[in-house]
PDB file of C-alpha atoms in Angstrom:
ATOM      1  CA  MET W  20     -18.998  20.418  16.676  1.00 68.00           C
ATOM      2  CA  LEU W  21     -17.522  17.081  15.539  1.00 89.00           C
ATOM      3  CA  SER W  22     -20.053  14.115  15.332  1.00 91.00           C
ATOM      4  CA  ILE W  23     -17.519  11.241  15.654  1.00 96.00           C
ATOM      5  CA  PRO W  24     -18.369   8.342  17.959  1.00 93.00           C
ATOM      6  CA  LYS W  25     -15.874   8.143  21.101  1.00 97.00           C
ATOM      7  CA  LEU W  26     -14.274  11.587  20.724  1.00 97.00           C
ATOM      8  CA  LYS W  27     -13.010  12.800  23.871  1.00 97.00           C
ATOM      9  CA  ASN W  28     -12.837  16.358  25.129  1.00 96.00           C
ATOM     10  CA  THR W  29     -15.381  17.934  22.841  1.00 95.00           C
ATOM     11  CA  ASP W  30     -16.432  20.523  25.364  1.00 94.00           C
ATOM     12  CA  SER W  31     -12.883  21.814  24.791  1.00 96.00           C
ATOM     13  CA  PRO W  32     -12.134  25.154  22.795  1.00 96.00           C
ATOM     14  CA  GLN W  33      -9.002  23.481  21.628  1.00 97.00           C
ATOM     15  CA  PHE W  34      -8.377  22.358  17.936  1.00 98.00           C
ATOM     16  CA  PHE W  35      -8.889  18.570  17.425  1.00 98.00           C
ATOM     17  CA  LEU W  36      -5.760  16.174  16.489  1.00 98.00           C
ATOM     18  CA  MET W  37      -5.640  13.494  13.933  1.00 98.00           C
ATOM     19  CA  ALA W  38      -2.137  11.895  14.694  1.00 98.00           C
ATOM     20  CA  GLY W  39      -0.262   8.734  14.734  1.00 97.00           C
ATOM     21  CA  PRO W  40       2.291   6.709  12.388  1.00 96.00           C
ATOM     22  CA  CYS W  41       1.957   6.816   8.487  1.00 92.00           C
ATOM     23  CA  ALA W  42       1.252   3.199   8.530  1.00 93.00           C
ATOM     24  CA  ILE W  43       0.331   0.381  10.761  1.00 96.00           C
ATOM     25  CA  GLU W  44       3.888  -1.574  11.133  1.00 95.00           C
ATOM     26  CA  GLY W  45       3.015  -3.560  13.943  1.00 96.00           C
ATOM     27  CA  ARG W  46       0.572  -3.953  16.913  1.00 97.00           C
ATOM     28  CA  ASP W  47       3.319  -2.943  19.791  1.00 97.00           C
ATOM     29  CA  MET W  48       4.534  -0.091  17.741  1.00 95.00           C
ATOM     30  CA  ALA W  49       1.306   1.284  17.157  1.00 97.00           C
ATOM     31  CA  LEU W  50      -0.237   0.915  20.828  1.00 98.00           C
ATOM     32  CA  ARG W  51       2.908   2.644  22.274  1.00 98.00           C
ATOM     33  CA  ILE W  52       2.205   5.549  19.954  1.00 98.00           C
ATOM     34  CA  ALA W  53      -1.331   5.797  20.571  1.00 98.00           C
ATOM     35  CA  GLU W  54      -1.008   5.648  24.311  1.00 98.00           C
ATOM     36  CA  HIS W  55       1.640   8.369  24.344  1.00 98.00           C
ATOM     37  CA  ILE W  56      -0.569  10.630  22.327  1.00 98.00           C
ATOM     38  CA  VAL W  57      -3.629   9.748  24.334  1.00 98.00           C
ATOM     39  CA  THR W  58      -1.971  10.762  27.648  1.00 98.00           C
ATOM     40  CA  LEU W  59      -0.852  14.098  25.983  1.00 98.00           C
ATOM     41  CA  THR W  60      -4.086  14.804  24.593  1.00 98.00           C
ATOM     42  CA  ASP W  61      -6.096  14.290  27.870  1.00 98.00           C
ATOM     43  CA  ARG W  62      -3.738  16.316  29.829  1.00 98.00           C
ATOM     44  CA  LEU W  63      -4.120  19.320  27.119  1.00 98.00           C
ATOM     45  CA  LYS W  64      -7.931  18.468  26.592  1.00 98.00           C
ATOM     46  CA  ILE W  65      -7.487  18.141  22.981  1.00 98.00           C
ATOM     47  CA  PRO W  66      -9.971  15.955  21.068  1.00 98.00           C
ATOM     48  CA  TYR W  67      -7.973  13.105  19.368  1.00 98.00           C
ATOM     49  CA  ILE W  68      -8.436  10.757  16.819  1.00 98.00           C
ATOM     50  CA  PHE W  69      -5.652   8.071  15.956  1.00 98.00           C
ATOM     51  CA  LYS W  70      -4.592   7.913  12.574  1.00 98.00           C
ATOM     52  CA  GLY W  71      -2.797   4.870  10.786  1.00 97.00           C
ATOM     53  CA  SER W  72      -3.020   3.625   7.242  1.00 95.00           C
ATOM     54  CA  TYR W  73      -3.839  -0.001   7.024  1.00 95.00           C
ATOM     55  CA  ARG W  74      -2.363  -0.222   3.648  1.00 91.00           C
ATOM     56  CA  LYS W  75      -0.342   2.141   1.601  1.00 81.00           C
ATOM     57  CA  ALA W  76      -1.407   2.060  -2.024  1.00 75.00           C
ATOM     58  CA  ASN W  77       0.135   5.258  -3.535  1.00 70.00           C
ATOM     59  CA  ARG W  78       3.955   4.299  -3.522  1.00 61.00           C
ATOM     60  CA  THR W  79       6.687   5.393  -5.800  1.00 62.00           C
ATOM     61  CA  LYS W  80       8.349   2.100  -6.266  1.00 65.00           C
ATOM     62  CA  VAL W  81       7.279  -1.338  -6.725  1.00 70.00           C
ATOM     63  CA  ASP W  82       9.054  -2.664  -3.679  1.00 63.00           C
ATOM     64  CA  SER W  83       8.006   0.170  -1.245  1.00 73.00           C
ATOM     65  CA  PHE W  84       6.336  -1.094   2.041  1.00 76.00           C
ATOM     66  CA  THR W  85       2.489  -1.190   1.641  1.00 76.00           C
ATOM     67  CA  GLY W  86       1.564  -2.782   4.895  1.00 84.00           C
ATOM     68  CA  ILE W  87       1.499  -5.887   7.073  1.00 93.00           C
ATOM     69  CA  GLY W  88      -1.799  -7.396   5.847  1.00 94.00           C
ATOM     70  CA  ASP W  89      -5.214  -5.395   5.393  1.00 95.00           C
ATOM     71  CA  GLU W  90      -7.219  -7.281   8.122  1.00 96.00           C
ATOM     72  CA  LYS W  91      -4.335  -7.545  10.607  1.00 97.00           C
ATOM     73  CA  ALA W  92      -3.923  -4.071  10.258  1.00 97.00           C
ATOM     74  CA  LEU W  93      -7.432  -2.921  10.694  1.00 98.00           C
ATOM     75  CA  LYS W  94      -7.573  -5.298  13.693  1.00 98.00           C
ATOM     76  CA  ILE W  95      -4.842  -3.181  15.301  1.00 98.00           C
ATOM     77  CA  LEU W  96      -6.726  -0.066  14.512  1.00 98.00           C
ATOM     78  CA  GLN W  97      -9.878  -1.638  16.266  1.00 98.00           C
ATOM     79  CA  GLU W  98      -7.825  -2.674  19.141  1.00 98.00           C
ATOM     80  CA  ILE W  99      -6.369   0.792  19.622  1.00 98.00           C
ATOM     81  CA  SER W 100     -10.059   2.274  19.625  1.00 98.00           C
ATOM     82  CA  GLN W 101     -11.364  -0.250  22.330  1.00 98.00           C
ATOM     83  CA  THR W 102      -8.195  -0.141  24.473  1.00 98.00           C
ATOM     84  CA  PHE W 103      -7.930   3.763  24.757  1.00 98.00           C
ATOM     85  CA  GLY W 104     -11.865   4.696  24.156  1.00 98.00           C
ATOM     86  CA  ILE W 105     -10.784   6.753  20.918  1.00 98.00           C
ATOM     87  CA  PRO W 106     -11.855   6.974  17.304  1.00 98.00           C
ATOM     88  CA  THR W 107      -9.642   6.016  14.544  1.00 98.00           C
ATOM     89  CA  VAL W 108      -8.985   7.081  11.030  1.00 98.00           C
ATOM     90  CA  THR W 109      -7.498   5.156   8.004  1.00 98.00           C
ATOM     91  CA  ASP W 110      -7.055   5.840   4.247  1.00 97.00           C
ATOM     92  CA  ILE W 111      -9.156   3.865   1.566  1.00 98.00           C
ATOM     93  CA  HIS W 112      -8.114   3.848  -1.929  1.00 96.00           C
ATOM     94  CA  GLU W 113     -11.009   1.870  -3.911  1.00 96.00           C
ATOM     95  CA  SER W 114     -14.647   1.896  -3.590  1.00 98.00           C
ATOM     96  CA  HIS W 115     -14.772  -1.819  -2.347  1.00 97.00           C
ATOM     97  CA  GLU W 116     -12.568  -0.909   0.704  1.00 97.00           C
ATOM     98  CA  ALA W 117     -15.069   1.333   2.181  1.00 98.00           C
ATOM     99  CA  ALA W 118     -17.399  -0.948   3.679  1.00 98.00           C
ATOM    100  CA  PHE W 119     -14.722  -3.322   4.654  1.00 97.00           C
ATOM    101  CA  ALA W 120     -12.620  -0.841   6.678  1.00 98.00           C
ATOM    102  CA  ALA W 121     -15.557   0.883   8.178  1.00 98.00           C
ATOM    103  CA  GLU W 122     -16.132  -2.390   9.961  1.00 98.00           C
ATOM    104  CA  TYR W 123     -13.131  -1.420  12.071  1.00 98.00           C
ATOM    105  CA  VAL W 124     -12.632   2.389  12.133  1.00 98.00           C
ATOM    106  CA  ASP W 125     -14.492   5.379  12.925  1.00 98.00           C
ATOM    107  CA  VAL W 126     -13.458   7.708  10.032  1.00 98.00           C
ATOM    108  CA  LEU W 127     -12.664   7.032   6.367  1.00 98.00           C
ATOM    109  CA  GLN W 128     -10.065   9.287   4.780  1.00 98.00           C
ATOM    110  CA  ILE W 129      -9.882   9.735   0.989  1.00 98.00           C
ATOM    111  CA  PRO W 130      -6.313  10.452  -0.116  1.00 97.00           C
ATOM    112  CA  ALA W 131      -5.497  13.843  -1.879  1.00 96.00           C
ATOM    113  CA  PHE W 132      -4.891  12.081  -5.227  1.00 95.00           C
ATOM    114  CA  LEU W 133      -8.271  10.433  -5.135  1.00 97.00           C
ATOM    115  CA  CYS W 134     -10.245  13.520  -4.015  1.00 97.00           C
ATOM    116  CA  ARG W 135     -12.064  13.685  -7.386  1.00 97.00           C
ATOM    117  CA  GLN W 136     -13.131   9.908  -7.534  1.00 98.00           C
ATOM    118  CA  THR W 137     -16.747  10.134  -7.058  1.00 98.00           C
ATOM    119  CA  GLU W 138     -17.321   6.542  -6.557  1.00 98.00           C
ATOM    120  CA  LEU W 139     -14.893   6.265  -4.108  1.00 98.00           C
ATOM    121  CA  ILE W 140     -16.294   9.230  -2.115  1.00 98.00           C
ATOM    122  CA  ALA W 141     -20.044   8.067  -2.337  1.00 98.00           C
ATOM    123  CA  ALA W 142     -18.842   4.434  -1.258  1.00 98.00           C
ATOM    124  CA  ALA W 143     -17.264   6.069   1.664  1.00 98.00           C
ATOM    125  CA  ALA W 144     -20.255   8.340   2.681  1.00 98.00           C
ATOM    126  CA  ARG W 145     -22.674   5.123   2.185  1.00 98.00           C
ATOM    127  CA  THR W 146     -20.888   3.554   5.242  1.00 98.00           C
ATOM    128  CA  GLY W 147     -22.504   6.244   7.559  1.00 97.00           C
ATOM    129  CA  LYS W 148     -18.685   6.830   8.911  1.00 98.00           C
ATOM    130  CA  ALA W 149     -17.436  10.287   9.080  1.00 98.00           C
ATOM    131  CA  VAL W 150     -15.358  11.057   5.940  1.00 98.00           C
ATOM    132  CA  ASN W 151     -12.378  13.088   5.730  1.00 98.00           C
ATOM    133  CA  VAL W 152     -11.179  14.195   2.140  1.00 98.00           C
ATOM    134  CA  LYS W 153      -7.702  15.654   1.614  1.00 98.00           C
ATOM    135  CA  LYS W 154      -7.799  18.406  -0.860  1.00 98.00           C
ATOM    136  CA  GLY W 155      -5.768  17.456  -4.028  1.00 96.00           C
ATOM    137  CA  GLN W 156      -2.114  19.050  -4.496  1.00 95.00           C
ATOM    138  CA  PHE W 157      -3.604  20.240  -7.858  1.00 95.00           C
ATOM    139  CA  LEU W 158      -6.871  22.013  -6.543  1.00 97.00           C
ATOM    140  CA  SER W 159      -7.959  25.132  -4.769  1.00 97.00           C
ATOM    141  CA  GLY W 160      -9.892  24.978  -1.516  1.00 98.00           C
ATOM    142  CA  ALA W 161     -12.848  26.567  -3.261  1.00 98.00           C
ATOM    143  CA  SER W 162     -13.144  23.663  -5.591  1.00 98.00           C
ATOM    144  CA  MET W 163     -13.490  21.152  -2.789  1.00 98.00           C
ATOM    145  CA  LYS W 164     -17.199  22.067  -2.527  1.00 98.00           C
ATOM    146  CA  PHE W 165     -17.757  19.304  -5.088  1.00 98.00           C
ATOM    147  CA  ALA W 166     -16.252  16.716  -2.789  1.00 98.00           C
ATOM    148  CA  VAL W 167     -18.553  18.060  -0.262  1.00 98.00           C
ATOM    149  CA  GLU W 168     -21.531  18.048  -2.407  1.00 98.00           C
ATOM    150  CA  LYS W 169     -20.834  14.415  -3.443  1.00 98.00           C
ATOM    151  CA  ILE W 170     -21.018  13.337   0.216  1.00 98.00           C
ATOM    152  CA  ASN W 171     -23.922  15.317   1.046  1.00 98.00           C
ATOM    153  CA  GLU W 172     -25.766  13.933  -1.934  1.00 98.00           C
ATOM    154  CA  THR W 173     -24.865  10.415  -1.114  1.00 98.00           C
ATOM    155  CA  ASN W 174     -25.799  10.662   2.599  1.00 98.00           C
ATOM    156  CA  PRO W 175     -26.871  14.131   4.173  1.00 97.00           C
ATOM    157  CA  ASP W 176     -26.229  12.710   7.803  1.00 97.00           C
ATOM    158  CA  CYS W 177     -22.506  12.198   6.954  1.00 98.00           C
ATOM    159  CA  GLN W 178     -19.927  13.913   8.994  1.00 98.00           C
ATOM    160  CA  VAL W 179     -17.689  15.711   6.492  1.00 98.00           C
ATOM    161  CA  LEU W 180     -13.917  16.921   7.013  1.00 98.00           C
ATOM    162  CA  LEU W 181     -11.840  18.508   4.578  1.00 98.00           C
ATOM    163  CA  THR W 182      -7.904  18.500   5.143  1.00 98.00           C
ATOM    164  CA  ASP W 183      -5.515  20.874   3.181  1.00 98.00           C
ATOM    165  CA  ARG W 184      -1.975  19.364   2.447  1.00 95.00           C
ATOM    166  CA  GLY W 185      -0.422  21.791   0.412  1.00 95.00           C
ATOM    167  CA  ASN W 186      -0.285  22.614  -3.340  1.00 95.00           C
ATOM    168  CA  SER W 187       2.500  21.319  -5.964  1.00 93.00           C
ATOM    169  CA  PHE W 188       5.110  23.926  -6.492  1.00 92.00           C
ATOM    170  CA  GLY W 189       7.057  22.537  -9.362  1.00 86.00           C
ATOM    171  CA  TYR W 190       7.903  19.095  -9.538  1.00 85.00           C
ATOM    172  CA  GLY W 191       9.339  18.074  -6.253  1.00 80.00           C
ATOM    173  CA  GLU W 192       7.918  20.764  -3.860  1.00 89.00           C
ATOM    174  CA  LEU W 193       4.942  21.763  -2.065  1.00 92.00           C
ATOM    175  CA  ILE W 194       3.662  25.120  -0.689  1.00 95.00           C
ATOM    176  CA  VAL W 195       0.890  25.938   1.692  1.00 97.00           C
ATOM    177  CA  ASP W 196      -1.614  28.636   0.439  1.00 97.00           C
ATOM    178  CA  TYR W 197      -3.554  29.604   3.832  1.00 97.00           C
ATOM    179  CA  ARG W 198      -6.261  31.128   1.844  1.00 97.00           C
ATOM    180  CA  ASN W 199      -7.563  27.628   1.227  1.00 98.00           C
ATOM    181  CA  LEU W 200      -8.432  27.145   4.890  1.00 98.00           C
ATOM    182  CA  PRO W 201     -11.117  29.825   4.997  1.00 98.00           C
ATOM    183  CA  ALA W 202     -12.156  28.694   1.476  1.00 98.00           C
ATOM    184  CA  MET W 203     -13.006  25.309   2.748  1.00 98.00           C
ATOM    185  CA  ARG W 204     -14.585  26.358   6.041  1.00 97.00           C
ATOM    186  CA  ALA W 205     -16.968  28.289   4.141  1.00 97.00           C
ATOM    187  CA  PHE W 206     -18.854  24.967   3.174  1.00 97.00           C
ATOM    188  CA  ASP W 207     -19.725  24.714   7.030  1.00 97.00           C
ATOM    189  CA  VAL W 208     -17.445  21.750   7.681  1.00 98.00           C
ATOM    190  CA  PRO W 209     -14.349  21.142   9.927  1.00 98.00           C
ATOM    191  CA  VAL W 210     -10.962  22.055   8.090  1.00 98.00           C
ATOM    192  CA  ILE W 211      -7.762  20.453   8.990  1.00 98.00           C
ATOM    193  CA  MET W 212      -4.422  21.470   8.235  1.00 98.00           C
ATOM    194  CA  ASP W 213      -1.899  18.255   7.258  1.00 97.00           C
ATOM    195  CA  CYS W 214       1.273  19.620   8.791  1.00 96.00           C
ATOM    196  CA  THR W 215       3.343  16.759   7.688  1.00 94.00           C
ATOM    197  CA  HIS W 216       2.230  15.734   4.323  1.00 91.00           C
ATOM    198  CA  SER W 217       2.300  19.392   3.288  1.00 91.00           C
ATOM    199  CA  LEU W 218       6.158  19.320   3.903  1.00 90.00           C
ATOM    200  CA  GLN W 219       6.949  16.379   1.571  1.00 79.00           C
ATOM    201  CA  GLN W 220       9.213  16.737  -1.293  1.00 72.00           C
ATOM    202  CA  PRO W 221       7.684  14.227  -3.696  1.00 70.00           C
ATOM    203  CA  ASN W 222       8.853  12.600  -6.766  1.00 57.00           C
ATOM    204  CA  GLN W 223      12.559  12.310  -6.161  1.00 53.00           C
ATOM    205  CA  GLU W 224      14.764  10.724  -8.437  1.00 53.00           C
ATOM    206  CA  SER W 225      15.700   8.127  -5.618  1.00 51.00           C
ATOM    207  CA  GLY W 226      12.132   7.186  -5.444  1.00 49.00           C
ATOM    208  CA  VAL W 227      12.043   7.870  -2.059  1.00 54.00           C
ATOM    209  CA  THR W 228       9.755  11.063  -0.716  1.00 61.00           C
ATOM    210  CA  GLY W 229      11.892  13.678   0.901  1.00 61.00           C
ATOM    211  CA  GLY W 230      10.681  16.156   3.605  1.00 70.00           C
ATOM    212  CA  LYS W 231      11.185  19.204   5.765  1.00 79.00           C
ATOM    213  CA  PRO W 232      10.016  18.160   9.254  1.00 80.00           C
ATOM    214  CA  LYS W 233      11.858  21.375  10.796  1.00 92.00           C
ATOM    215  CA  LEU W 234       8.841  23.428   9.555  1.00 94.00           C
ATOM    216  CA  ILE W 235       6.207  21.465  10.923  1.00 95.00           C
ATOM    217  CA  GLU W 236       5.753  23.753  13.929  1.00 96.00           C
ATOM    218  CA  THR W 237       5.782  26.829  11.445  1.00 97.00           C
ATOM    219  CA  ILE W 238       2.853  25.217   9.414  1.00 97.00           C
ATOM    220  CA  ALA W 239       0.881  24.269  12.546  1.00 97.00           C
ATOM    221  CA  LYS W 240       1.057  27.610  14.341  1.00 98.00           C
ATOM    222  CA  ALA W 241       0.108  29.371  11.316  1.00 98.00           C
ATOM    223  CA  ALA W 242      -2.817  26.953  10.473  1.00 98.00           C
ATOM    224  CA  ILE W 243      -4.120  27.626  13.919  1.00 98.00           C
ATOM    225  CA  ALA W 244      -3.779  31.231  13.593  1.00 97.00           C
ATOM    226  CA  VAL W 245      -5.761  31.470  10.271  1.00 97.00           C
ATOM    227  CA  GLY W 246      -8.632  29.517  11.984  1.00 96.00           C
ATOM    228  CA  ALA W 247      -7.945  25.693  10.993  1.00 98.00           C
ATOM    229  CA  ASP W 248     -10.138  23.458  13.482  1.00 98.00           C
ATOM    230  CA  GLY W 249      -8.045  20.444  13.530  1.00 98.00           C
ATOM    231  CA  LEU W 250      -4.339  19.352  12.748  1.00 98.00           C
ATOM    232  CA  PHE W 251      -3.263  16.437  11.101  1.00 98.00           C
ATOM    233  CA  ILE W 252       0.363  15.083  12.199  1.00 97.00           C
ATOM    234  CA  GLU W 253       2.230  12.192  11.269  1.00 96.00           C
ATOM    235  CA  THR W 254       4.509  10.923  14.075  1.00 96.00           C
ATOM    236  CA  HIS W 255       6.960   7.905  15.000  1.00 95.00           C
ATOM    237  CA  PHE W 256       9.283   6.849  17.703  1.00 94.00           C
ATOM    238  CA  ASN W 257      12.190   6.993  15.025  1.00 92.00           C
ATOM    239  CA  PRO W 258      11.146   8.589  11.572  1.00 89.00           C
ATOM    240  CA  ALA W 259      14.304   7.500  10.474  1.00 87.00           C
ATOM    241  CA  GLU W 260      13.423   3.828  10.823  1.00 89.00           C
ATOM    242  CA  ALA W 261       9.774   4.482   9.803  1.00 85.00           C
ATOM    243  CA  LYS W 262       8.519   2.323   6.491  1.00 85.00           C
ATOM    244  CA  SER W 263       6.850   5.018   5.033  1.00 79.00           C
ATOM    245  CA  ASP W 264       7.055   8.841   4.811  1.00 72.00           C
ATOM    246  CA  GLY W 265       9.637   9.182   7.601  1.00 76.00           C
ATOM    247  CA  ALA W 266      11.527  11.987   5.901  1.00 80.00           C
ATOM    248  CA  ASN W 267       8.403  14.318   6.984  1.00 83.00           C
ATOM    249  CA  MET W 268       7.534  12.753  10.194  1.00 89.00           C
ATOM    250  CA  LEU W 269       7.573  14.539  13.521  1.00 94.00           C
ATOM    251  CA  PRO W 270       9.787  12.566  16.113  1.00 94.00           C
ATOM    252  CA  LEU W 271       7.081  11.593  18.784  1.00 97.00           C
ATOM    253  CA  ASP W 272       9.261  13.020  21.658  1.00 97.00           C
ATOM    254  CA  GLN W 273       8.925  16.339  20.170  1.00 97.00           C
ATOM    255  CA  LEU W 274       4.884  16.284  20.136  1.00 98.00           C
ATOM    256  CA  GLU W 275       4.436  17.311  23.698  1.00 98.00           C
ATOM    257  CA  GLY W 276       6.239  20.722  23.263  1.00 98.00           C
ATOM    258  CA  LEU W 277       4.640  21.410  19.812  1.00 98.00           C
ATOM    259  CA  LEU W 278       1.002  20.641  21.334  1.00 98.00           C
ATOM    260  CA  GLU W 279       1.697  23.035  24.163  1.00 98.00           C
ATOM    261  CA  LYS W 280       2.901  25.736  21.891  1.00 98.00           C
ATOM    262  CA  LEU W 281      -0.060  25.206  19.800  1.00 98.00           C
ATOM    263  CA  VAL W 282      -2.480  25.122  22.643  1.00 98.00           C
ATOM    264  CA  ARG W 283      -1.264  28.673  23.594  1.00 98.00           C
ATOM    265  CA  VAL W 284      -1.702  29.980  20.163  1.00 97.00           C
ATOM    266  CA  ARG W 285      -5.216  28.675  19.856  1.00 97.00           C
ATOM    267  CA  GLU W 286      -5.996  30.364  23.220  1.00 96.00           C
ATOM    268  CA  ALA W 287      -4.603  33.601  22.077  1.00 96.00           C
ATOM    269  CA  ILE W 288      -6.771  33.796  19.100  1.00 93.00           C
ATOM    270  CA  LEU W 289     -10.143  32.917  20.825  1.00 87.00           C
TER     271      LEU W 289
END
């Protein structure tokens, strides 16, 4: 059972969902996306955490979009939580960000490239907020036990979550090894499949990340089938116009049909 304030539908046997835009691009956009997903997840009895990065630190090009301002974006996340009565999650990239972001959100997320950063992980755990650590593209699921140990050593009461987002396969591709999900579940923590970032095509010569969003449904169905506790999906009204990671996002109008299918998959394996 997840221990996250404001999480609804926790008595449901369904998977939980982390979903929202890659980055907070503005108040209206974020609130509209949140309202749409809350309506769907309430109907389907899916526990829901709104996701939005208040700042994008890991960018390929120097002129890539990074955010609308840290406090402005965090206040939007806080408003979403208060408006819809749901928890929110955002990334942090440096140790000093942990306490600052924790004032506004319920879950702090450690990006995959930073999953070995001890000080960052410890700083997140010290806030008392839930901590979601994304598995590095260069690590096995079994090796994530060390991230769990770092959090437990810092704060034994901290809610820990682990997320798989694929492994590097050559220079510009990722591949999902579903053996990593049960390997991480062995640490007695909820395990999430990132269904959108696992379909990235990173490090393109253009400096813009590519993706294969048509395979989101495939990744999500397989993850539920092998026992994922939750799913992570980035979505946008118009991914082609998204300011970050649009190439691998799910169009928001496709989310309802996808969730309905995934609910049936979940019911079939219980």
